[in-house]
Coordinates of C-alpha atoms (C1' of nucleotides) in Angstrom, one line a residue:
Chain A
M9 CA 0.0 0.0 0.0
A10 CA 1.2 3.4 -0.9
E11 CA 2.5 5.8 1.8
R12 CA 0.0 8.5 2.5
R13 CA -0.1 11.4 4.8
L14 CA -2.6 14.0 6.0
P15 CA -2.4 17.3 4.3
P16 CA -0.7 19.9 6.5
V17 CA -3.7 22.2 6.5
V18 CA -5.7 19.7 8.6
A19 CA -3.9 20.8 11.6
R20 CA -4.7 24.5 10.9
M21 CA -8.3 23.6 10.4
W22 CA -8.3 22.6 14.1
G23 CA -6.7 25.9 15.2
R24 CA -3.2 24.6 15.4
E25 CA -1.7 27.7 14.0
T26 CA 2.0 28.1 14.6
T27 CA 2.7 31.7 15.5
P28 CA 5.9 32.8 13.9
R29 CA 8.7 34.3 16.0
H30 CA 10.2 36.7 13.5
G31 CA 9.2 39.1 10.8
P32 CA 6.1 41.2 10.1
R33 CA 2.8 39.9 11.3
P34 CA 0.7 38.3 8.7
S35 CA -1.9 40.7 7.4
L36 CA -4.4 37.9 6.8
D37 CA -5.4 34.6 8.3
L38 CA -6.5 31.3 6.8
A39 CA -10.1 31.9 7.8
R40 CA -10.3 35.1 5.8
I41 CA -8.9 33.5 2.7
V42 CA -11.2 30.5 3.0
A43 CA -14.2 32.8 3.4
A44 CA -13.1 34.7 0.3
A45 CA -12.8 31.4 -1.6
I46 CA -16.2 30.3 -0.5
H47 CA -17.6 33.6 -1.6
V48 CA -16.1 33.1 -5.0
A49 CA -17.4 29.6 -5.3
D50 CA -20.9 30.7 -4.3
R51 CA -20.8 33.4 -6.9
D52 CA -18.9 31.8 -9.8
G53 CA -19.0 28.1 -9.1
L54 CA -16.1 25.9 -8.4
E55 CA -14.4 26.6 -11.7
G56 CA -14.4 30.2 -10.8
V57 CA -12.1 29.5 -7.8
K58 CA -8.7 30.3 -9.1
M59 CA -5.7 31.3 -7.0
S60 CA -5.8 34.6 -8.8
S61 CA -9.5 35.3 -8.2
V62 CA -9.4 34.4 -4.5
A63 CA -6.4 36.6 -4.1
A64 CA -8.2 39.5 -5.8
E65 CA -11.1 38.9 -3.4
V66 CA -8.8 39.6 -0.4
A67 CA -6.9 42.3 -2.3
M68 CA -3.6 40.6 -2.3
A69 CA -1.2 39.2 -4.8
T70 CA -1.8 35.7 -6.1
M71 CA 1.4 34.3 -4.6
S72 CA 0.6 35.7 -1.2
L73 CA -1.9 33.0 -0.7
Y74 CA 0.8 30.4 -0.6
R75 CA 1.9 31.8 2.7
Y76 CA -1.3 30.4 4.2
V77 CA -2.0 27.4 2.0
G78 CA 0.4 24.8 0.6
S79 CA -1.5 24.4 -2.6
K80 CA -4.8 25.0 -4.3
D81 CA -5.8 21.4 -3.3
E82 CA -5.3 22.3 0.3
L83 CA -7.4 25.4 0.0
L84 CA -10.2 23.2 -1.5
I85 CA -10.0 20.8 1.4
V86 CA -10.4 23.6 4.0
M87 CA -13.2 25.1 2.0
A88 CA -15.0 21.8 1.9
D89 CA -15.2 21.8 5.6
A90 CA -15.6 25.5 6.3
A91 CA -18.6 25.7 4.0
V92 CA -20.5 23.1 6.1
P93 CA -23.0 24.7 8.6
E94 CA -23.7 23.5 12.1
P95 CA -25.9 20.4 12.3
P96 CA -29.4 20.7 13.8
A97 CA -29.3 20.6 17.6
Y98 CA -30.2 17.3 19.1
D99 CA -32.8 17.7 21.8
G100 CA -32.6 14.1 23.0
G101 CA -35.8 13.0 21.4
N102 CA -36.8 10.3 18.9
W103 CA -33.9 9.2 16.8
R104 CA -36.0 8.8 13.6
A105 CA -37.4 12.3 13.7
Y106 CA -34.0 13.8 14.4
L107 CA -32.2 11.9 11.6
T108 CA -34.9 12.8 9.2
G109 CA -34.3 16.4 9.8
W110 CA -30.6 15.9 9.9
T111 CA -30.5 14.2 6.5
R112 CA -32.8 16.8 5.0
A113 CA -30.6 19.6 6.4
N114 CA -27.6 17.8 5.0
R115 CA -29.2 17.7 1.5
D116 CA -30.3 21.3 1.8
F117 CA -26.9 22.8 2.4
L118 CA -25.5 20.8 -0.4
L119 CA -28.2 22.2 -2.7
G120 CA -27.3 25.7 -1.5
R121 CA -23.7 25.1 -2.3
P122 CA -23.6 22.6 -5.1
W123 CA -19.9 22.9 -5.6
L124 CA -19.5 21.1 -2.3
L125 CA -20.6 18.0 -4.2
A126 CA -17.6 18.0 -6.3
L127 CA -15.2 18.2 -3.3
N128 CA -15.2 15.6 -0.5
Q129 CA -15.5 12.9 -3.1
H130 CA -12.3 11.1 -2.3
T131 CA -11.5 12.0 1.2
P132 CA -13.1 10.9 4.4
P133 CA -14.1 13.9 6.6
T134 CA -11.4 15.3 8.9
G135 CA -12.6 18.8 9.5
P136 CA -14.4 20.1 12.6
R137 CA -17.6 21.0 10.9
S138 CA -18.1 17.8 9.0
L139 CA -17.3 15.7 12.1
R140 CA -19.8 17.6 14.1
W141 CA -22.5 16.2 11.9
L142 CA -21.2 12.7 12.5
D143 CA -21.1 13.3 16.2
R144 CA -24.7 14.5 16.3
A145 CA -26.0 11.5 14.4
L146 CA -24.1 9.2 16.7
A147 CA -25.7 10.9 19.7
A148 CA -29.2 10.5 18.3
L149 CA -28.6 6.8 17.9
A150 CA -27.1 6.4 21.4
G151 CA -30.2 5.1 23.0
T152 CA -31.0 2.4 20.4
G153 CA -28.8 -0.3 21.6
L154 CA -26.7 -0.3 18.5
G155 CA -22.9 -0.5 18.7
Y156 CA -20.6 2.2 17.5
G157 CA -19.7 0.4 14.3
E158 CA -23.4 0.1 13.3
R159 CA -24.1 3.7 14.3
I160 CA -21.3 5.0 12.2
N161 CA -22.4 2.9 9.3
I162 CA -25.9 4.4 9.5
A163 CA -24.6 7.9 9.7
V164 CA -22.4 7.3 6.6
A165 CA -25.3 5.8 4.8
L166 CA -27.5 8.8 5.5
T167 CA -24.8 11.2 4.5
N168 CA -24.3 9.4 1.3
Y169 CA -28.0 9.4 0.7
A170 CA -28.2 13.2 1.2
A171 CA -25.2 13.8 -1.1
R172 CA -26.5 11.6 -3.9
Q173 CA -30.0 13.1 -3.6
A174 CA -28.6 16.6 -3.8
A175 CA -26.4 15.6 -6.7
M176 CA -29.4 14.2 -8.6
V177 CA -31.6 17.2 -8.0
H178 CA -28.8 19.4 -9.0
A179 CA -28.1 17.5 -12.2
M180 CA -31.7 17.5 -13.1
T181 CA -32.7 21.0 -12.4
G182 CA -29.4 22.0 -13.8
T183 CA -28.1 25.0 -11.8
A184 CA -25.0 24.8 -13.9
T185 CA -21.8 24.7 -11.8
A186 CA -18.8 22.5 -12.5
G187 CA -17.2 21.9 -15.8
S188 CA -19.6 19.2 -16.8
E189 CA -22.9 20.2 -18.4
A190 CA -26.0 18.9 -16.8
I191 CA -28.6 17.5 -19.0
A192 CA -31.6 19.6 -19.7
G193 CA -34.7 19.4 -17.6
L194 CA -36.0 16.0 -16.6
T195 CA -38.9 16.1 -18.9
E196 CA -36.3 16.3 -21.7
Y197 CA -34.5 13.4 -20.1
G198 CA -37.5 11.2 -20.7
D199 CA -37.7 12.5 -24.2
I200 CA -34.1 11.8 -24.8
L201 CA -34.4 8.2 -23.6
G202 CA -37.4 7.6 -25.7
E203 CA -35.6 8.9 -28.7
V204 CA -32.5 6.9 -28.3
L205 CA -33.6 3.7 -26.7
D206 CA -33.7 0.4 -28.6
P207 CA -36.9 -1.2 -27.3
E208 CA -35.6 -4.7 -27.7
G209 CA -32.4 -4.1 -25.7
Y210 CA -34.2 -2.1 -23.0
P211 CA -37.8 -3.4 -22.7
E212 CA -38.4 -2.2 -19.1
L213 CA -36.9 1.2 -19.6
T214 CA -38.9 1.7 -22.8
A215 CA -42.1 0.8 -21.0
A216 CA -41.2 3.2 -18.2
V217 CA -40.6 6.0 -20.7
R218 CA -44.0 5.2 -22.4
E219 CA -45.7 5.5 -19.0
N220 CA -44.1 8.8 -18.5
A221 CA -42.3 7.6 -15.4
F222 CA -39.7 10.3 -16.0
G223 CA -42.5 12.8 -16.2
S224 CA -42.0 16.1 -14.6
A225 CA -38.9 17.7 -13.4
D226 CA -40.7 18.9 -10.3
Q227 CA -41.1 15.3 -9.2
W228 CA -37.4 15.2 -8.4
I229 CA -37.2 18.4 -6.5
D230 CA -40.3 17.5 -4.7
D231 CA -40.0 16.3 -1.2
A232 CA -41.9 13.2 -2.0
D233 CA -39.0 11.5 -3.7
F234 CA -36.6 12.5 -1.0
T235 CA -38.8 11.1 1.7
F236 CA -39.4 8.0 -0.2
G237 CA -35.8 7.0 -0.4
L238 CA -35.1 8.2 3.1
N239 CA -37.8 6.0 4.5
L240 CA -36.3 3.1 2.6
L241 CA -33.2 3.6 4.7
L242 CA -34.9 4.4 8.0
D243 CA -37.2 1.4 7.7
G244 CA -34.2 -0.7 7.2
I245 CA -32.6 0.8 10.3
Q246 CA -35.7 0.2 12.3
A247 CA -35.8 -3.4 11.1
L248 CA -32.2 -3.8 12.2
M249 CA -33.0 -2.6 15.7
T250 CA -35.9 -4.9 16.2
R251 CA -33.9 -7.7 14.8
G252 CA -31.1 -7.0 17.2
R253 CA -33.5 -7.0 20.1
D254 CA -34.4 -10.7 19.6
Chain B
M10 CA -33.3 28.1 -16.3
A11 CA -30.3 28.0 -18.5
E12 CA -30.5 26.4 -21.9
R13 CA -28.9 23.0 -22.0
R14 CA -28.4 20.4 -24.6
L15 CA -27.1 16.9 -24.9
P16 CA -23.5 16.6 -25.9
P17 CA -23.1 15.6 -29.5
V18 CA -21.3 12.4 -28.7
V19 CA -24.3 10.9 -27.1
A20 CA -25.7 10.1 -30.6
R21 CA -22.4 8.4 -31.5
M22 CA -22.6 6.3 -28.3
W23 CA -25.7 4.8 -29.7
G24 CA -24.1 4.0 -33.0
R25 CA -25.5 7.0 -34.8
E26 CA -22.3 7.6 -36.7
T27 CA -22.6 9.8 -39.8
T28 CA -20.6 8.2 -42.6
P29 CA -18.9 10.9 -44.5
R30 CA -19.4 11.2 -48.3
H31 CA -16.0 12.7 -49.3
G32 CA -12.4 12.5 -48.4
P33 CA -10.1 9.8 -47.0
R34 CA -11.7 7.2 -44.8
P35 CA -11.0 7.7 -41.1
S36 CA -8.2 5.5 -40.0
L37 CA -9.7 5.1 -36.5
D38 CA -13.1 5.1 -35.0
L39 CA -14.5 6.4 -31.7
A40 CA -14.5 3.0 -30.1
R41 CA -10.8 2.6 -30.6
I42 CA -10.0 5.9 -29.1
V43 CA -12.2 5.3 -26.2
A44 CA -10.7 2.0 -25.6
A45 CA -7.3 3.6 -25.6
A46 CA -8.4 6.3 -23.2
I47 CA -9.8 3.7 -20.8
H48 CA -6.6 1.8 -21.0
V49 CA -4.7 4.9 -20.0
A50 CA -7.1 5.6 -17.2
D51 CA -6.7 2.0 -15.9
R52 CA -2.9 2.4 -16.0
D53 CA -2.3 6.0 -15.0
G54 CA -5.5 7.1 -13.3
L55 CA -7.8 9.8 -14.5
E56 CA -5.2 12.5 -14.3
G57 CA -3.1 10.5 -16.7
V58 CA -5.7 10.9 -19.4
K59 CA -4.5 13.7 -21.5
M60 CA -5.3 14.3 -25.1
S61 CA -1.7 13.8 -25.8
S62 CA -1.4 10.5 -23.9
V63 CA -4.5 9.1 -25.5
A64 CA -3.2 10.1 -28.9
A65 CA 0.1 8.5 -28.2
E66 CA -1.7 5.3 -27.3
V67 CA -3.3 5.1 -30.7
A68 CA -0.1 6.3 -32.4
M69 CA -1.6 9.5 -33.8
A70 CA -1.1 13.2 -33.3
T71 CA -2.9 14.9 -30.5
M72 CA -5.0 17.0 -32.6
S73 CA -6.3 14.1 -34.7
L74 CA -8.5 13.1 -31.8
Y75 CA -10.6 16.1 -32.4
R76 CA -11.8 14.5 -35.6
Y77 CA -13.7 12.0 -33.4
V78 CA -14.5 13.9 -30.3
G79 CA -15.6 17.5 -29.8
S80 CA -13.6 18.0 -26.6
K81 CA -11.9 16.2 -23.8
D82 CA -15.1 16.4 -21.8
E83 CA -17.0 14.6 -24.5
L84 CA -14.3 11.9 -24.5
L85 CA -14.8 11.5 -20.7
I86 CA -18.5 11.1 -21.1
V87 CA -18.1 8.3 -23.6
M88 CA -15.4 6.7 -21.5
A89 CA -17.7 6.8 -18.5
D90 CA -20.2 4.6 -20.3
A91 CA -17.9 2.4 -22.3
A92 CA -16.1 1.3 -19.2
V93 CA -19.2 -0.1 -17.6
P94 CA -19.6 -3.9 -18.0
E95 CA -22.8 -5.8 -18.8
P96 CA -25.1 -6.2 -15.8
P97 CA -25.6 -9.7 -14.4
A98 CA -28.2 -11.6 -16.4
Y99 CA -31.6 -11.7 -14.7
D100 CA -32.9 -15.2 -14.5
G101 CA -36.4 -14.3 -13.5
G102 CA -35.9 -15.3 -9.9
N103 CA -36.2 -13.6 -6.5
W104 CA -35.8 -9.8 -6.8
R105 CA -33.9 -9.5 -3.6
A106 CA -31.3 -12.1 -4.5
Y107 CA -30.8 -10.5 -7.9
L108 CA -30.5 -6.9 -6.7
T109 CA -28.0 -8.0 -4.1
G110 CA -25.8 -9.4 -6.7
W111 CA -26.5 -6.5 -9.0
T112 CA -25.5 -4.0 -6.4
R113 CA -22.4 -5.9 -5.5
A114 CA -21.4 -6.2 -9.1
N115 CA -21.9 -2.5 -9.5
R116 CA -19.7 -1.8 -6.6
D117 CA -17.1 -4.2 -7.8
F118 CA -16.6 -2.7 -11.2
L119 CA -16.3 0.7 -9.6
L120 CA -13.6 -0.7 -7.4
G121 CA -11.9 -2.1 -10.4
R122 CA -12.0 1.3 -12.2
P123 CA -12.0 3.8 -9.4
W124 CA -11.6 6.7 -11.9
L125 CA -15.2 6.0 -12.9
L126 CA -16.2 7.5 -9.5
A127 CA -14.9 10.9 -10.5
L128 CA -16.9 10.9 -13.7
N129 CA -20.7 10.5 -13.8
Q130 CA -20.9 12.8 -10.9
H131 CA -23.1 15.5 -12.5
T132 CA -24.8 13.8 -15.4
P133 CA -27.6 11.3 -15.3
P134 CA -26.9 8.2 -17.4
T135 CA -27.5 8.4 -21.1
G136 CA -25.2 5.7 -22.4
P137 CA -26.2 2.2 -23.6
R138 CA -24.1 0.3 -20.9
S139 CA -25.3 2.4 -18.0
L140 CA -28.9 2.2 -19.0
R141 CA -28.7 -1.5 -19.4
W142 CA -28.1 -1.7 -15.7
L143 CA -31.1 0.3 -15.0
D144 CA -33.2 -1.8 -17.3
R145 CA -32.3 -5.0 -15.5
A146 CA -33.1 -3.7 -12.1
L147 CA -36.5 -2.6 -13.4
A148 CA -37.0 -6.1 -14.8
A149 CA -36.1 -7.7 -11.4
L150 CA -38.7 -5.5 -9.7
A151 CA -41.4 -6.1 -12.3
G152 CA -43.3 -8.7 -10.3
T153 CA -43.4 -6.8 -7.1
G154 CA -46.5 -4.7 -7.7
L155 CA -44.5 -1.5 -7.5
G156 CA -45.0 1.3 -10.1
Y157 CA -42.3 2.5 -12.5
G158 CA -41.6 5.6 -10.5
E159 CA -40.9 3.6 -7.3
R160 CA -38.8 1.0 -9.2
I161 CA -36.7 3.7 -10.7
N162 CA -36.2 5.3 -7.4
I163 CA -35.1 2.0 -5.9
A164 CA -32.6 1.4 -8.7
V165 CA -31.2 4.8 -8.3
A166 CA -30.9 4.3 -4.6
L167 CA -29.0 1.1 -5.0
T168 CA -26.8 2.6 -7.7
N169 CA -25.9 5.4 -5.4
Y170 CA -25.2 3.0 -2.6
A171 CA -22.8 1.1 -4.7
A172 CA -21.0 4.2 -5.8
R173 CA -20.7 5.6 -2.3
Q174 CA -19.6 2.4 -0.9
A175 CA -16.9 2.0 -3.6
A176 CA -15.8 5.6 -3.1
M177 CA -15.4 5.0 0.6
V178 CA -13.5 1.7 0.3
H179 CA -11.3 3.4 -2.3
A180 CA -10.6 6.4 -0.1
M181 CA -9.9 4.2 2.8
T182 CA -7.6 1.6 1.2
G183 CA -6.2 4.4 -0.8
T184 CA -5.5 3.1 -4.3
A185 CA -4.4 6.5 -5.2
T186 CA -6.1 7.8 -8.3
A187 CA -7.4 11.3 -8.9
G188 CA -5.8 14.5 -7.9
S189 CA -6.9 14.4 -4.3
E190 CA -4.9 12.4 -1.8
A191 CA -6.7 9.7 0.0
I192 CA -6.1 9.6 3.7
A193 CA -3.9 6.9 5.0
G194 CA -5.3 3.5 6.0
L195 CA -8.3 3.5 8.1
T196 CA -6.5 2.5 11.2
E197 CA -4.7 5.8 10.9
Y198 CA -8.0 7.5 10.4
G199 CA -9.0 6.5 13.8
D200 CA -5.7 7.6 15.1
I201 CA -6.0 11.0 13.4
L202 CA -9.4 11.6 14.9
G203 CA -8.3 10.7 18.3
E204 CA -5.4 13.0 18.0
V205 CA -7.3 16.0 16.7
L206 CA -10.7 15.7 18.4
D207 CA -11.8 17.9 21.2
P208 CA -13.6 15.6 23.5
E209 CA -16.1 18.2 24.7
G210 CA -17.2 19.3 21.3
Y211 CA -17.4 15.7 20.0
P212 CA -18.3 13.4 22.9
E213 CA -19.8 10.6 20.9
L214 CA -17.1 10.5 18.3
T215 CA -14.5 10.5 21.0
A216 CA -16.1 7.6 22.6
A217 CA -16.3 5.8 19.3
V218 CA -12.6 6.3 18.7
R219 CA -11.8 5.1 22.2
E220 CA -13.8 1.9 21.6
N221 CA -11.8 1.4 18.4
A222 CA -14.9 1.6 16.2
F223 CA -12.7 2.7 13.3
G224 CA -10.5 -0.3 14.1
S225 CA -9.1 -2.1 11.1
A226 CA -9.0 -1.1 7.5
D227 CA -10.1 -4.6 6.5
Q228 CA -13.4 -3.9 8.1
W229 CA -14.3 -1.5 5.3
I230 CA -13.3 -3.7 2.5
D231 CA -14.9 -6.6 4.2
D232 CA -18.2 -7.8 2.8
A233 CA -19.8 -7.4 6.2
D234 CA -20.1 -3.7 6.0
F235 CA -21.3 -3.7 2.5
T236 CA -24.0 -6.2 3.2
F237 CA -25.0 -4.3 6.3
G238 CA -25.8 -1.1 4.5
L239 CA -27.3 -2.9 1.6
N240 CA -29.7 -4.8 3.8
L241 CA -30.7 -1.5 5.3
L242 CA -32.0 -0.5 1.9
L243 CA -33.4 -3.9 1.0
D244 CA -35.3 -4.2 4.2
G245 CA -36.7 -0.8 3.6
I246 CA -37.8 -1.8 0.1
Q247 CA -39.4 -4.9 1.5
A248 CA -41.2 -2.9 4.0
L249 CA -42.5 -0.7 1.2
M250 CA -43.9 -3.6 -0.6
T251 CA -45.8 -5.1 2.3
R252 CA -47.1 -1.7 3.1
G253 CA -48.3 -1.2 -0.4
R254 CA -50.1 -4.5 -0.2
D255 CA -52.4 -3.4 2.6
Chain C
dT4 C1' 22.9 47.3 15.9
dC5 C1' 22.8 43.5 13.3
dA6 C1' 21.5 39.0 11.9
dT7 C1' 17.7 36.1 11.1
dA8 C1' 13.4 34.5 9.9
dC9 C1' 9.5 35.5 7.9
dG10 C1' 5.7 38.3 4.9
dC11 C1' 4.6 40.1 0.3
dT12 C1' 5.1 40.3 -4.5
dG13 C1' 6.8 40.2 -9.7
dT14 C1' 8.5 37.4 -13.0
dA15 C1' 9.1 33.2 -15.2
dT16 C1' 7.9 28.5 -16.3
dA17 C1' 5.6 24.3 -17.2
dA18 C1' 1.5 21.7 -18.3
dC19 C1' -2.5 21.2 -21.0
dG20 C1' -6.6 22.0 -23.9
dT21 C1' -7.6 23.5 -28.2
dA22 C1' -8.2 27.2 -32.3
dC23 C1' -6.4 27.5 -36.8
dA24 C1' -4.3 26.8 -41.1
dC25 C1' -2.4 23.8 -44.5
dA26 C1' -1.4 19.7 -47.0
dG27 C1' -2.9 15.4 -48.8
dT28 C1' -6.8 12.3 -50.4
dA29 C1' -11.0 10.4 -52.2
dA30 C1' -15.6 10.8 -53.9
dT31 C1' -18.6 13.6 -57.0
dG32 C1' -20.3 15.7 -61.3
dA33 C1' -19.2 17.4 -65.7
Chain D
dT11 C1' -10.5 12.8 -67.4
dC12 C1' -10.4 16.5 -64.4
dA13 C1' -11.8 20.1 -61.4
dT14 C1' -14.4 20.7 -57.3
dT15 C1' -15.5 19.7 -52.8
dA16 C1' -15.5 17.7 -48.3
dC17 C1' -13.1 15.4 -45.2
dT18 C1' -8.7 13.5 -42.6
dG19 C1' -4.2 14.1 -40.3
dT20 C1' -1.1 17.2 -38.3
dG21 C1' 2.2 21.1 -36.8
dT22 C1' 2.2 25.4 -34.7
dA23 C1' 0.6 28.9 -31.8
dC24 C1' -2.0 30.6 -28.0
dG25 C1' -4.5 31.1 -23.6
dT26 C1' -5.3 29.6 -19.0
dT27 C1' -3.7 28.3 -14.6
dA28 C1' -0.9 26.6 -10.9
dT29 C1' 3.3 27.4 -8.8
dA30 C1' 8.8 27.7 -8.3
dC31 C1' 12.0 31.2 -7.3
dA32 C1' 14.3 35.2 -6.0
dG33 C1' 14.3 39.8 -4.2
dC34 C1' 12.9 43.3 -1.1
dG35 C1' 11.2 45.0 3.2
dT36 C1' 10.2 44.3 8.2
dA37 C1' 10.0 43.0 12.9
dT38 C1' 12.1 40.2 16.5
dG39 C1' 16.0 38.5 19.6
dA40 C1' 20.8 38.8 20.8

DNA sequence: TCATACGCTGTATAACGTACACAGTAATGA
DNA sequence: TCATTACTGTGTACGTTATACAGCGTATGA
């Protein structure tokens, strides 16, 4: 297995800033740069985040950023965490109700910042904000009799669900962001399939298109579909608990 | 909403090649180029896929590729479909057994070609190979009394599960691919968390780390975790069916 | 006071996608 | 048969973007 190490910024994400002994005081800090980068991403999408544009945002020279971040990739890692809001407070109540809201809130902030979907793809969470979400989910599941391993698995499953759901809504409604073009509205998606499909090779799909199963774009943004899939998971979790009780 | 259109290559993916009337016959075809690109991706990862490297692979000049593909993005779209294998054959049996194998096979080919995880992120499937998977899942669910909308939802949920699971395993075991570094092995992930976490802000997570819930890296590659999450979904689906029957 | 370490920046470079122009070639129509 | 036309293959040039490097200024510690 290849040698791997944690990017140096991770320490700074947790406030482990090393204060220098000599020279002029830094006129910026990491937080301000990250905030600027997030602002650019919100405004211009992820492809608008260039070292030069972020530097312009804080009114400094491009190369100055490298005093605070080792590379653009590091900057993106920190952004990916800093852009995450606080999770909903857990009031000690029903796990299912809390996790429903938790997952929905998760999806919602991803929809608000679709560029987050492109980050975080290949790295498990190490930042304070992301981990707080995990912690809260574990807390909500504390009274269920499940072990830590199972609880973590559940939280991960729900996180993933939120992310994929957001990605799908985003692709379908097409609030263009990253480099890749989204397909037109979902109505057109059904049209495209109907146009291109070979009925013999794809019998079921053809039938689905004929029945207008890909009907309206609203259907995907609608809460109904989100709740549908979520309940698939939650029912599964519930089944696991009752099974474990025997 | 912004105007969007299907990339021109999609037609070619379905064999709609327009044969030219004049001039020299092309010495290549799209399929050969895509195969070369996939070969490069398998060997060097997605970041190794450059127009120049793919061209070298087919022993042509870089710019020649643009006779077959409109842009690098188009090439990636076609790759993302062509690299997908055939889904397992459906023998008409039990839906749950089939979908279990289907999802596992889905995860497995993603693990075999981790670079596929980075593609397909923002675009719903339009290629013949990807859609065949969807068709088969719909077929397996045909006898369950569920409508097309529900069946599509289920297939999507399972696809997403497979993708996220593969992404996680890949991140954890760290078969380095894309630009972003994976974190070290999972054992170290637990160590990192333990080192960096503030016990007051993250009580549950701290406890989980102390109980070694992030224990061994094998645990994530292990089938146990995969089956666990999958059964969460399948149990949920089953619950949906019995509910619908009332 | 001076040496040292550090902050800020301008310039230069390297990598990569791709626009463009040109040369060679084969089908078409007279 | 030959000019026309459309199409292929390719070399060159350019634009974008990340970042290596070196120089200059500044505040701290001896």
